[in-house]
mmCIF file of C-alpha atoms and ligand atoms in Angstrom:
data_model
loop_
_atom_site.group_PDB
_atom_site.id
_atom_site.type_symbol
_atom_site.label_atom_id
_atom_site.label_comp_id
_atom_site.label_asym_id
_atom_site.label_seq_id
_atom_site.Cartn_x
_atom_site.Cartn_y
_atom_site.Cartn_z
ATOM 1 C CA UNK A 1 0.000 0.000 0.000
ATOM 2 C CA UNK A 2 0.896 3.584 -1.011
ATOM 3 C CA UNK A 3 0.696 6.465 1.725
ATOM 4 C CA UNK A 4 -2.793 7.911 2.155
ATOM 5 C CA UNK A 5 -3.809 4.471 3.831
ATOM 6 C CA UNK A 6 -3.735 3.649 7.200
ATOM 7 C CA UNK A 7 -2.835 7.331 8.316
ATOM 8 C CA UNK A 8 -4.757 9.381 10.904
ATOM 9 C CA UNK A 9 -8.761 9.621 10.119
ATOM 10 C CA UNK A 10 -9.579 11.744 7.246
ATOM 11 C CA UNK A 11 -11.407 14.953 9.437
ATOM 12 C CA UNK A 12 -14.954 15.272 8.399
ATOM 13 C CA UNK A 13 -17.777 17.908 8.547
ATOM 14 C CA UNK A 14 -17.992 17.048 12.302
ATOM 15 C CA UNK A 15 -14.670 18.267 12.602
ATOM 16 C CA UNK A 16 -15.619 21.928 11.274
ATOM 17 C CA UNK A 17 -15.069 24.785 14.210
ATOM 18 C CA UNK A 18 -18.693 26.227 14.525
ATOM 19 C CA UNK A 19 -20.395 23.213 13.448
ATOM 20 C CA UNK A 20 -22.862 21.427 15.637
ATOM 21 C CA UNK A 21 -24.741 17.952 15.678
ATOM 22 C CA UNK A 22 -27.986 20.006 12.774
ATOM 23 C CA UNK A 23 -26.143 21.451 10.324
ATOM 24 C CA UNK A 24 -23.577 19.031 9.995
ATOM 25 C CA UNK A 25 -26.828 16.562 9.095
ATOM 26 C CA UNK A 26 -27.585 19.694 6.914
ATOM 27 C CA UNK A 27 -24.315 19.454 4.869
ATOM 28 C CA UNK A 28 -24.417 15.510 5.025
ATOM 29 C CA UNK A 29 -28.514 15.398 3.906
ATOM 30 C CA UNK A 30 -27.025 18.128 0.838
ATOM 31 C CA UNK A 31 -24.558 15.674 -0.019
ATOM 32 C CA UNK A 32 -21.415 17.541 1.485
ATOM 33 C CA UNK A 33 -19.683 14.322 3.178
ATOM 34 C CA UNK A 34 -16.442 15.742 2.860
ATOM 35 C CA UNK A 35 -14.715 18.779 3.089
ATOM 36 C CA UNK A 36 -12.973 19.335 -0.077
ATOM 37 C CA UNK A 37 -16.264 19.429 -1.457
ATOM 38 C CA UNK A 38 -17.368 22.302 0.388
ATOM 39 C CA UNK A 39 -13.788 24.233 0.690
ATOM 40 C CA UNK A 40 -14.286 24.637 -3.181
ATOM 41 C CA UNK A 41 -17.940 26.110 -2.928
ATOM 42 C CA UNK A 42 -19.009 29.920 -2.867
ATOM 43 C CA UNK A 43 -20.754 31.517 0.064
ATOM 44 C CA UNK A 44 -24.055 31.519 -1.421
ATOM 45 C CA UNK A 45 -23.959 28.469 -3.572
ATOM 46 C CA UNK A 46 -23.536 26.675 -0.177
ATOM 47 C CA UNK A 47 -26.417 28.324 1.519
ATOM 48 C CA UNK A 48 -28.913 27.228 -1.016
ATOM 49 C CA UNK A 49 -27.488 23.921 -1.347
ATOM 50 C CA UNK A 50 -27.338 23.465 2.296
ATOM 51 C CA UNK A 51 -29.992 25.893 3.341
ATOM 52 C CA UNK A 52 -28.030 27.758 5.778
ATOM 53 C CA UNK A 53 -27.407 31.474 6.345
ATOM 54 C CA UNK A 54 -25.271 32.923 3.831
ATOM 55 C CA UNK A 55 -22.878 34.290 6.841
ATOM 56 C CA UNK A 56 -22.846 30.600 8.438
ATOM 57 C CA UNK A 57 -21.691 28.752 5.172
ATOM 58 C CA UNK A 58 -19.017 31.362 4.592
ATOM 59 C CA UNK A 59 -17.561 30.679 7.612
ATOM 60 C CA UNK A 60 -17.776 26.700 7.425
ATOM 61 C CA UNK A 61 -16.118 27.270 3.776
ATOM 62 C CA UNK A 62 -12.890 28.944 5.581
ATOM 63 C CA UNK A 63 -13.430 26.038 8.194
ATOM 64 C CA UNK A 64 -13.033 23.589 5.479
ATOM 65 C CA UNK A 65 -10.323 25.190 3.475
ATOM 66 C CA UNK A 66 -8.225 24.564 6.598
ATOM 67 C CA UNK A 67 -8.874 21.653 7.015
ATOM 68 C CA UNK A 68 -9.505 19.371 3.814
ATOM 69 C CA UNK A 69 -6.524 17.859 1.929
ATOM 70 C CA UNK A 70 -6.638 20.222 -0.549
ATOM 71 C CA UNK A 71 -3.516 17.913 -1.927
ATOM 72 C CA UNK A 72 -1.712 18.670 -5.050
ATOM 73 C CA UNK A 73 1.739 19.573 -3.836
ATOM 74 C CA UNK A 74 3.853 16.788 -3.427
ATOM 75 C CA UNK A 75 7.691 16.868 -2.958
ATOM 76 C CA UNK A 76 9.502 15.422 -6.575
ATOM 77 C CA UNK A 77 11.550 13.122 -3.772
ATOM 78 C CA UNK A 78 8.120 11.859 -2.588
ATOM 79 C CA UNK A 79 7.066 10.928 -6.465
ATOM 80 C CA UNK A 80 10.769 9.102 -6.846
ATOM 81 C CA UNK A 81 9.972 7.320 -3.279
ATOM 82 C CA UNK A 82 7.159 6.356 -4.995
ATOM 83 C CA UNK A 83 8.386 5.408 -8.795
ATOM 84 C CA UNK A 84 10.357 3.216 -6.965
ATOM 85 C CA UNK A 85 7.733 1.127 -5.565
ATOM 86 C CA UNK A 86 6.106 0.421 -9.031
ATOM 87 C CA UNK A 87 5.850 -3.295 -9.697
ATOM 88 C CA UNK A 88 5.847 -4.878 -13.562
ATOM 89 C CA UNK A 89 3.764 -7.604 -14.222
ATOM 90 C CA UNK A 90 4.865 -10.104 -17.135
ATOM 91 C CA UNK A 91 2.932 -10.601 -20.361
ATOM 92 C CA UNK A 92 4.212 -14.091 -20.270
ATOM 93 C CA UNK A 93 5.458 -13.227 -23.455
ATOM 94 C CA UNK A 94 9.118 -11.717 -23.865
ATOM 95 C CA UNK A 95 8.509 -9.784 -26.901
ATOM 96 C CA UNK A 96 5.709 -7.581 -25.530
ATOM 97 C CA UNK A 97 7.225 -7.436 -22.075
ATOM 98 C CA UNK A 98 10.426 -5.731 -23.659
ATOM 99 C CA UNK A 99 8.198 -3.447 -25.493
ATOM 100 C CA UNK A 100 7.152 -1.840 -22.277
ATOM 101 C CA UNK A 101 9.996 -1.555 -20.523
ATOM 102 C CA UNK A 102 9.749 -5.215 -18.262
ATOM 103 C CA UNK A 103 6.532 -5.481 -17.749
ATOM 104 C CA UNK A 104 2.890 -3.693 -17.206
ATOM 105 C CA UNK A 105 3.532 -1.457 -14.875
ATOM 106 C CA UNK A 106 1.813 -0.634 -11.582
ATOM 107 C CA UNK A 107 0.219 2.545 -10.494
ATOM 108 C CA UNK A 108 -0.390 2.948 -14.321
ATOM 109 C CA UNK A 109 -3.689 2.458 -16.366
ATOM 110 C CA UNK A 110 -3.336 0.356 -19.610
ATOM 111 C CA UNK A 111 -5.566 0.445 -22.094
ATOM 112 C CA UNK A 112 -5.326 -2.270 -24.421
ATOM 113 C CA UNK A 113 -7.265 -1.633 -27.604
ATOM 114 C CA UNK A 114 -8.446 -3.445 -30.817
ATOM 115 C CA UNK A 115 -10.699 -4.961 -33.488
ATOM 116 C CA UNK A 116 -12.915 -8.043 -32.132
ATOM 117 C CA UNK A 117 -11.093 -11.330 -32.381
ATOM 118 C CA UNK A 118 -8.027 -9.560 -32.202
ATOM 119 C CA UNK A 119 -7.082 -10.895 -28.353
ATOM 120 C CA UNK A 120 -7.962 -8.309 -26.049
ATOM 121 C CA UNK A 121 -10.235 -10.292 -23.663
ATOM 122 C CA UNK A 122 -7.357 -13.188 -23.660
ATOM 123 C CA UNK A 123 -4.845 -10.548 -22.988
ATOM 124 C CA UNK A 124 -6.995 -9.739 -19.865
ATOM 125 C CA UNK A 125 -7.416 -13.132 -18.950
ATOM 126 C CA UNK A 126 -3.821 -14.291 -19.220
ATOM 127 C CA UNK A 127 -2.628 -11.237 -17.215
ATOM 128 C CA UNK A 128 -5.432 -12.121 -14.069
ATOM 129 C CA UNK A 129 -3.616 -15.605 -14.243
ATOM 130 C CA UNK A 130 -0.220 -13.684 -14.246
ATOM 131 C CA UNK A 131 -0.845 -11.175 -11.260
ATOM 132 C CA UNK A 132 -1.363 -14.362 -9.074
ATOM 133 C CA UNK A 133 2.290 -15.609 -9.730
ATOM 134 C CA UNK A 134 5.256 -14.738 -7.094
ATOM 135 C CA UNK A 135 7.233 -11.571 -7.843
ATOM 136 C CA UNK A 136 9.914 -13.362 -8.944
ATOM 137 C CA UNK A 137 8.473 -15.007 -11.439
ATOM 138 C CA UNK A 138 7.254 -11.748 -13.066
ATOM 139 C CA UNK A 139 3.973 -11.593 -10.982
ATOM 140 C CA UNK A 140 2.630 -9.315 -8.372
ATOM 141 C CA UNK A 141 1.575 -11.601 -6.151
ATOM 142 C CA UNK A 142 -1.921 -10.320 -5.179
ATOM 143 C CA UNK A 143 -5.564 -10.696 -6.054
ATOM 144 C CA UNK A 144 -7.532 -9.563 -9.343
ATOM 145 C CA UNK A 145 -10.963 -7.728 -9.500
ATOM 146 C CA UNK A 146 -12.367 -8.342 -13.213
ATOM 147 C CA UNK A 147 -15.365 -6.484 -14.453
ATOM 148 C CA UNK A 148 -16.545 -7.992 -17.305
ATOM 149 C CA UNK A 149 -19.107 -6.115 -19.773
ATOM 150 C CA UNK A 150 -19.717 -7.908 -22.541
ATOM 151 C CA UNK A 151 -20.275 -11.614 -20.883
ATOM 152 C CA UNK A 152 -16.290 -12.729 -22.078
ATOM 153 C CA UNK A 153 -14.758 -13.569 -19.003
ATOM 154 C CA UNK A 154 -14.432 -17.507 -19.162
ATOM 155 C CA UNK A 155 -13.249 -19.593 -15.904
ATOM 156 C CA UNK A 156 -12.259 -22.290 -17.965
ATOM 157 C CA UNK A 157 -9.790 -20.413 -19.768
ATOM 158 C CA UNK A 158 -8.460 -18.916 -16.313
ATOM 159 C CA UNK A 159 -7.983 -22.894 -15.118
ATOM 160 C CA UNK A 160 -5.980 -23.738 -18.636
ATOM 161 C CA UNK A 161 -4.169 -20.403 -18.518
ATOM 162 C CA UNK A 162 -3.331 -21.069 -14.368
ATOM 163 C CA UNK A 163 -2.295 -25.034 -15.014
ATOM 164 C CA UNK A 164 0.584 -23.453 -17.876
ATOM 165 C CA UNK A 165 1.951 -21.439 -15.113
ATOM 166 C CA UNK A 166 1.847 -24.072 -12.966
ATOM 167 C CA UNK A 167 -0.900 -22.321 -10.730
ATOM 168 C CA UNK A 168 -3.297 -24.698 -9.502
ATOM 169 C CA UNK A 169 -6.781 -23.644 -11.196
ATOM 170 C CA UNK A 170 -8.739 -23.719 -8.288
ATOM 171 C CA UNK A 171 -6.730 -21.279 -6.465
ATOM 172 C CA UNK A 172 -6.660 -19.064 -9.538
ATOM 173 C CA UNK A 173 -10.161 -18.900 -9.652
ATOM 174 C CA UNK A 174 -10.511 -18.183 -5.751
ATOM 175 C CA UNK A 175 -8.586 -15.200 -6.486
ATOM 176 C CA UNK A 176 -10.020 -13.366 -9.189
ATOM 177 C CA UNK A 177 -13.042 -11.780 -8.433
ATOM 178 C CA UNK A 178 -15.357 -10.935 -11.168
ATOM 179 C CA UNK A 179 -18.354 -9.112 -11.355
ATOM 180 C CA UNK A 180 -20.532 -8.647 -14.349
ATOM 181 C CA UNK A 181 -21.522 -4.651 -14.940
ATOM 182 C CA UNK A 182 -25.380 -4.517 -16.737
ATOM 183 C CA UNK A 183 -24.710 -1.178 -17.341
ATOM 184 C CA UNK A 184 -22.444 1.986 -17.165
ATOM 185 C CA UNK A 185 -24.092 3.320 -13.975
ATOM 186 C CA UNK A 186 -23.685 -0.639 -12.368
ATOM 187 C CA UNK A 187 -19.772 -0.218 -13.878
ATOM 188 C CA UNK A 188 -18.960 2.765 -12.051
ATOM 189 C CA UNK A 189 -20.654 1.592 -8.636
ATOM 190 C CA UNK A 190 -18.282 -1.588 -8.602
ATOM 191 C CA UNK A 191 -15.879 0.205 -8.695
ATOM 192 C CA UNK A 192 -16.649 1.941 -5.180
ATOM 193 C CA UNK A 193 -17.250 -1.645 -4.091
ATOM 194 C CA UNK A 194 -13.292 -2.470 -5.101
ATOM 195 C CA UNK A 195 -12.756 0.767 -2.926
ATOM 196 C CA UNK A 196 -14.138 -1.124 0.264
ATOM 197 C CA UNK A 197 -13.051 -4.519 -0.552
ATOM 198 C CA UNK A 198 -9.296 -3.622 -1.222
ATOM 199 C CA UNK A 199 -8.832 -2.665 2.863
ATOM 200 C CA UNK A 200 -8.916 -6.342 3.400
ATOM 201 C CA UNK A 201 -8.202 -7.966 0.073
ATOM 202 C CA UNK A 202 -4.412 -7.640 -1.455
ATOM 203 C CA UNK A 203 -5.432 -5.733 -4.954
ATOM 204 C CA UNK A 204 -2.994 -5.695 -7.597
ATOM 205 C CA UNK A 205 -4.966 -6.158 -10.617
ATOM 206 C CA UNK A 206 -8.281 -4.350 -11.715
ATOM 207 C CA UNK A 207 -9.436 -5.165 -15.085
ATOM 208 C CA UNK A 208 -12.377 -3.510 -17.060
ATOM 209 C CA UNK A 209 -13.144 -5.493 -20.391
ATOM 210 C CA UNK A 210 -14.590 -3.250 -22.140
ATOM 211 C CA UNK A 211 -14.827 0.204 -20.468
ATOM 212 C CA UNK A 212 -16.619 1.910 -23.059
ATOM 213 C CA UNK A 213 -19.674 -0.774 -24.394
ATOM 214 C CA UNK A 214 -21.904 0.333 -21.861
ATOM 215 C CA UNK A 215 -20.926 4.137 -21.991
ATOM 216 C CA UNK A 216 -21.287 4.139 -26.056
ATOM 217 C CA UNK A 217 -24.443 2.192 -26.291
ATOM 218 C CA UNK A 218 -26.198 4.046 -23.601
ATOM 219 C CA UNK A 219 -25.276 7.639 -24.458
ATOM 220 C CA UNK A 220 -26.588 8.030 -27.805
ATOM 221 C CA UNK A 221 -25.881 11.198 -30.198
ATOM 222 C CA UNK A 222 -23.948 14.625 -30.092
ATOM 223 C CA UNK A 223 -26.180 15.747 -27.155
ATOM 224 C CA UNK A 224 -25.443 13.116 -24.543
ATOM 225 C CA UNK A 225 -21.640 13.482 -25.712
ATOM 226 C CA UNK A 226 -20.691 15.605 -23.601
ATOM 227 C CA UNK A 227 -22.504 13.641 -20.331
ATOM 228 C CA UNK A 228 -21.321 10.496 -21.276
ATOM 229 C CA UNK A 229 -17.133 12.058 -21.022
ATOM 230 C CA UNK A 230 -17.714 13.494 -18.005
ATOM 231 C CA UNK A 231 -19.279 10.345 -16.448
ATOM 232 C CA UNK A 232 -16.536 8.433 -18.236
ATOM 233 C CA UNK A 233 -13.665 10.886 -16.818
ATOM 234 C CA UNK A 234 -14.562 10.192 -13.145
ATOM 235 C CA UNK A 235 -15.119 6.915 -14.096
ATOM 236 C CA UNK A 236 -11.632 6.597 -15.150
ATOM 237 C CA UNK A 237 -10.458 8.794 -12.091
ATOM 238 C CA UNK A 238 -11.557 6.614 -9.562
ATOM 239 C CA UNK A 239 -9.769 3.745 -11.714
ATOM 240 C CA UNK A 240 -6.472 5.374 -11.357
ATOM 241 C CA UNK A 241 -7.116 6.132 -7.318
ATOM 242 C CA UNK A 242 -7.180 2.251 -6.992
ATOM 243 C CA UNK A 243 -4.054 1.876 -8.752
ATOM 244 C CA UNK A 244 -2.696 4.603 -6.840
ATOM 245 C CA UNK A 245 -3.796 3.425 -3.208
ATOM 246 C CA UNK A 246 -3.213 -0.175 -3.880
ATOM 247 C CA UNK A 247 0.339 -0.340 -5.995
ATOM 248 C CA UNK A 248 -2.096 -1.865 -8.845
ATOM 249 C CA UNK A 249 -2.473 -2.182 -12.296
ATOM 250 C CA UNK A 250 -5.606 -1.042 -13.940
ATOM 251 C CA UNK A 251 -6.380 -2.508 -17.711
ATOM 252 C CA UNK A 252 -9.248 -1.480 -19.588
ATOM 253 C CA UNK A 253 -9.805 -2.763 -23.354
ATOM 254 C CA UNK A 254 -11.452 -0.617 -25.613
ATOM 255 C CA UNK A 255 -12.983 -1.223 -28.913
ATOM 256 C CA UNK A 256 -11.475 0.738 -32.710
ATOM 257 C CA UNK A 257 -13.680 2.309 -34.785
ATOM 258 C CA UNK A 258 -12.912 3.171 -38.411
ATOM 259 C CA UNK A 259 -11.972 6.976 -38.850
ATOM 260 C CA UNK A 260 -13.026 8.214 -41.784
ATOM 261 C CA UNK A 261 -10.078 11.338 -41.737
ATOM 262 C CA UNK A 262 -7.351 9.345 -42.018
ATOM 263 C CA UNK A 263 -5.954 9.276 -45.369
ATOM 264 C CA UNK A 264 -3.065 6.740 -44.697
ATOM 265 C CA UNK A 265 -1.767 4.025 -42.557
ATOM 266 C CA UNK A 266 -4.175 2.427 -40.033
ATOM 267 C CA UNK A 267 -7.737 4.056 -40.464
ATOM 268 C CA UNK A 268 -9.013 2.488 -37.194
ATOM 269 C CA UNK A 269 -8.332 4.509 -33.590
ATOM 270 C CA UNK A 270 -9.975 3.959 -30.235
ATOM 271 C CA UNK A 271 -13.247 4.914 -29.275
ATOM 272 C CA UNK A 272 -13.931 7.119 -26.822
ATOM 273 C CA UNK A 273 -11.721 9.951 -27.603
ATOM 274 C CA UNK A 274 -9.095 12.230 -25.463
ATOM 275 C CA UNK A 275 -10.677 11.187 -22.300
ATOM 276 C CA UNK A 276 -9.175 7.847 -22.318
ATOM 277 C CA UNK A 277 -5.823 8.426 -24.152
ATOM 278 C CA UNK A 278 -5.499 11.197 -21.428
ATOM 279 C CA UNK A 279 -6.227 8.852 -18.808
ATOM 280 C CA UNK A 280 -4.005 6.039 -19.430
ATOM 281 C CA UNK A 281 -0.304 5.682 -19.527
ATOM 282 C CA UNK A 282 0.338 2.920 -21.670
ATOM 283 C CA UNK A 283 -1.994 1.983 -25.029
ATOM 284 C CA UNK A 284 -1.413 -0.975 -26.519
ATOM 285 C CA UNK A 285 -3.021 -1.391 -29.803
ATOM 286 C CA UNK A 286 -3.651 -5.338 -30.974
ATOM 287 C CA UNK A 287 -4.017 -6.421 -34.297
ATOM 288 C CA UNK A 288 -4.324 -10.024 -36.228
ATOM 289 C CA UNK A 289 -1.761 -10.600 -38.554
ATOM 290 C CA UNK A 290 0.051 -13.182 -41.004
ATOM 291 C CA UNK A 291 0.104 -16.909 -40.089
ATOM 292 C CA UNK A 292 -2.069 -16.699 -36.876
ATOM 293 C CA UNK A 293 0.160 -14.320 -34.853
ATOM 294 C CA UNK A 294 -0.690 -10.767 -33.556
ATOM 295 C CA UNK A 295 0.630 -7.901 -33.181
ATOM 296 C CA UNK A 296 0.737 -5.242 -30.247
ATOM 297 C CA UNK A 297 2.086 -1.815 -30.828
ATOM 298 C CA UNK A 298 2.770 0.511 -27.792
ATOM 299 C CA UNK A 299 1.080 3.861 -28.951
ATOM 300 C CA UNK A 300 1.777 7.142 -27.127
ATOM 301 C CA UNK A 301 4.048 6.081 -24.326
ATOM 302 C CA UNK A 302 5.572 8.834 -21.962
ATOM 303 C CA UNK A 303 8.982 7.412 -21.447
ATOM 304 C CA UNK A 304 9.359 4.096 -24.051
ATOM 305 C CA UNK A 305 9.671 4.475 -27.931
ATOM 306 C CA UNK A 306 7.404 3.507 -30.023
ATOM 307 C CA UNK A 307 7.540 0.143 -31.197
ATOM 308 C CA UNK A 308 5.695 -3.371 -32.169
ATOM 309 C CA UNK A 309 5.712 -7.031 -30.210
ATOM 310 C CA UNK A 310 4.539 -10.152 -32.269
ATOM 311 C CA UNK A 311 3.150 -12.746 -30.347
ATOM 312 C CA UNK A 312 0.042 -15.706 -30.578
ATOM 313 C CA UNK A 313 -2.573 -16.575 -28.819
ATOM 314 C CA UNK A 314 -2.355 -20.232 -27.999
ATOM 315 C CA UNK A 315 -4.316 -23.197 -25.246
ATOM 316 C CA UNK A 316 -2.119 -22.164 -22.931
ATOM 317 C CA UNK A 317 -2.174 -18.590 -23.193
ATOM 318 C CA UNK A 318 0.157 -15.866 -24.532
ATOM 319 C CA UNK A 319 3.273 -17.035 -26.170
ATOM 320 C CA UNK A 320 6.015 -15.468 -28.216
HETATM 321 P P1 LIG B 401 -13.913 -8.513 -28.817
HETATM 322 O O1 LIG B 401 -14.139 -8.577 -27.350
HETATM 323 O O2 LIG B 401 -14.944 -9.244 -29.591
HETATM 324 O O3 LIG B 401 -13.726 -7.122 -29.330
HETATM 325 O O4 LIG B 401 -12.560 -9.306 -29.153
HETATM 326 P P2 LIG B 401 -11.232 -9.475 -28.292
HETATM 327 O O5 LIG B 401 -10.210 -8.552 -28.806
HETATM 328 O O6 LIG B 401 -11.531 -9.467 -26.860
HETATM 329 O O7 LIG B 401 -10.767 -10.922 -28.742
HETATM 330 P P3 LIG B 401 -10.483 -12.158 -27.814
HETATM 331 O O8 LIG B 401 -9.453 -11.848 -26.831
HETATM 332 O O9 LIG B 401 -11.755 -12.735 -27.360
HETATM 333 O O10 LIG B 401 -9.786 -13.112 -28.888
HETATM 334 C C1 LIG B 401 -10.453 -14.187 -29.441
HETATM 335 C C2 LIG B 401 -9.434 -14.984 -30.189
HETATM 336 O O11 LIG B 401 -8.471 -15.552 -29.274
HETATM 337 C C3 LIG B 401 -10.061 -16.161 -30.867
HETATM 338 O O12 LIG B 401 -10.459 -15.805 -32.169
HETATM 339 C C4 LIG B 401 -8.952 -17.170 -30.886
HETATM 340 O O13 LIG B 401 -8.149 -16.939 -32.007
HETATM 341 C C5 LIG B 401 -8.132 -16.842 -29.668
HETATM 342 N N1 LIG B 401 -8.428 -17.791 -28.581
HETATM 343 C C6 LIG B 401 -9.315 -17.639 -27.606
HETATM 344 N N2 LIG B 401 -9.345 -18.723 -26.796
HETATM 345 C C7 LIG B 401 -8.422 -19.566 -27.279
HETATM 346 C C8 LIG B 401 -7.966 -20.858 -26.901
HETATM 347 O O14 LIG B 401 -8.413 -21.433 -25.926
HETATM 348 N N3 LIG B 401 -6.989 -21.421 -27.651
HETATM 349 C C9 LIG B 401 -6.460 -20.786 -28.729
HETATM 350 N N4 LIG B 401 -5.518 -21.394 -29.434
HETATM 351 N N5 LIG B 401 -6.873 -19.566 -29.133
HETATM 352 C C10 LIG B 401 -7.834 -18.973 -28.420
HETATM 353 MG MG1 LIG B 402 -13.267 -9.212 -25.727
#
């Protein structure tokens, strides 16, 4: 675990000078549960929200300036501290893992993109099996939290993909915990529930397969564009808090569609636009190619070059 946890108590609206037992139920019935929320409010936004006296919320604003974790800041020795504690998780392949440096990478969200068929869901599946391993074996030797979308995740394919590793399937399975999202609303709560269950589960893994099918098919048209981003963005901030908190990787596959713009080269991209490239620090694009192998191209990486990683798909998982 990564600072932030197990510290002192987070202070809450209780904790406000001024504030008794009735208006803190005021703030908490308005939805104010903590104070960031209300350090970053006006005077008189917070009086109608909370229905208190314009003079009162002013002075529970400078209250909660004080004392909410406004954040931000951090020293650049505190980021090394913690650079240094990012794990890599192997591919089980050697080719892709040298494309990114060793390994996925903790405290990072991957988003592994592609046409259907082209191995996405297996690339999810064989990197569950993976995060089980011991470190030294390229692993990160904690638990997985799979939300599967579109129906793919398969337990069978887990038990193959554990007994190549030498994992017994059983124990594979009682370690990756999947839930099945019915829609984008469902998505985004279990992901709260991953919150809670990480303070007594060991989370190293959270994988979302696909992040966007719910999002696209529910939020139809240019006028529900801008809705569905914003839902999408916090969707894909509380993502990176787990991996954050927990020393985790997050991996999210997202579906191409065809761009009609581009004049050369590969005319498919990644749905779901700047939101998502934004969001995620490594994008590996998949794609089907000669005599049954694929191909994964790193696209957009901070600090790796660009480059491509052959590899096939095979009963016992990912293979170079
Ligand atoms: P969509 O979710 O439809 O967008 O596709 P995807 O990118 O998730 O593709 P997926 O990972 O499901 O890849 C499916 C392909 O993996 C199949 O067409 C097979 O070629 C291969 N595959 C899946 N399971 C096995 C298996 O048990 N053995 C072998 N040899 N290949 C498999
Ligand atoms: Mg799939």
């Amino acid at each position: 675990m990564i600072e932030t946890e197990d510290e002192a108590p987070e202070p809450t609206v209780d904790d406000l000078p001024g504030v008794g037992p009735a208006t803190a139920e005021k703030l908490r019935e308005a939805g104010f549960n903590e104070l960031l929320a209300i350090a970053v409010m006006t005077p008189s936004a917070l009086a109608d929200a909370a229905e208190l006296g314009e003079a009162v919320s002013a002075k529970i604003i400078s209250g909660a300036k004080k004392l909410a974790n406004i954040g931000g800041f951090v020293s650049g020795s505190s980021l090394l501290e913690r650079r240094r504690q990012v794990l890599k998780l192997t591919s089980g392949t050697t080719s892709i893992d040298e494309l990114l440096g060793g390994g996925f990478e903790t405290q990072s969200i991957c988003e592994v993109y592609g046409e259907f068929g082209s191995g996405k869901t297996q690339v999810g599946h064989q990197l569950a099996v993976n995060c089980l391993l011991p470190k030294e074996q390229g692993g990160l030797d904690g638990e997985v939290f799979y939300i599967d979308t579109e129906d793919t995740f398969r337990p069978e394919r887990i038990a193959q993909m554990a007994r190549a590793v030498g994992i017994e399937p059983d124990v594979a399975l009682e370690r990756i915990h999947v839930a099945r999202a019915y829609n984008s609303s469902h998505q985004m709560l279990l992901v709260d529930e991953i919150h809670r269950m990480a303070k007594n589960i060991d989370v190293k893994m959270i994988i979302v397969d696909s992040l966007i099918a719910h999002f696209r098919a529910e939020f139809l048209g240019r006028g529900m564009l801008a809705d569905r981003q914003q839902k999408l963005n916090r969707h894909l901030k509380e993502l990176k808090k787990l991996a954050d908190v927990n020393n985790a990787l997050v991996l999210v596959t997202n579906q191409v569609q065809a761009n009609p713009a581009s004049m050369w080269g590969d005319p498919n991209k990644p749905v779901g636009g700047h939101i998502v490239g934004h969001a995620s620090t490594f994008r590996l694009y998949l794609r089907k190619s000669k005599g049954g192998s694929r191909i994964a191209r790193l696209v957009d990486s901070p600090n790796l070059p660009e480059g491509e990683a052959k590899f096939f798909v095979t009963s016992e998982g990912l293979t170079d």
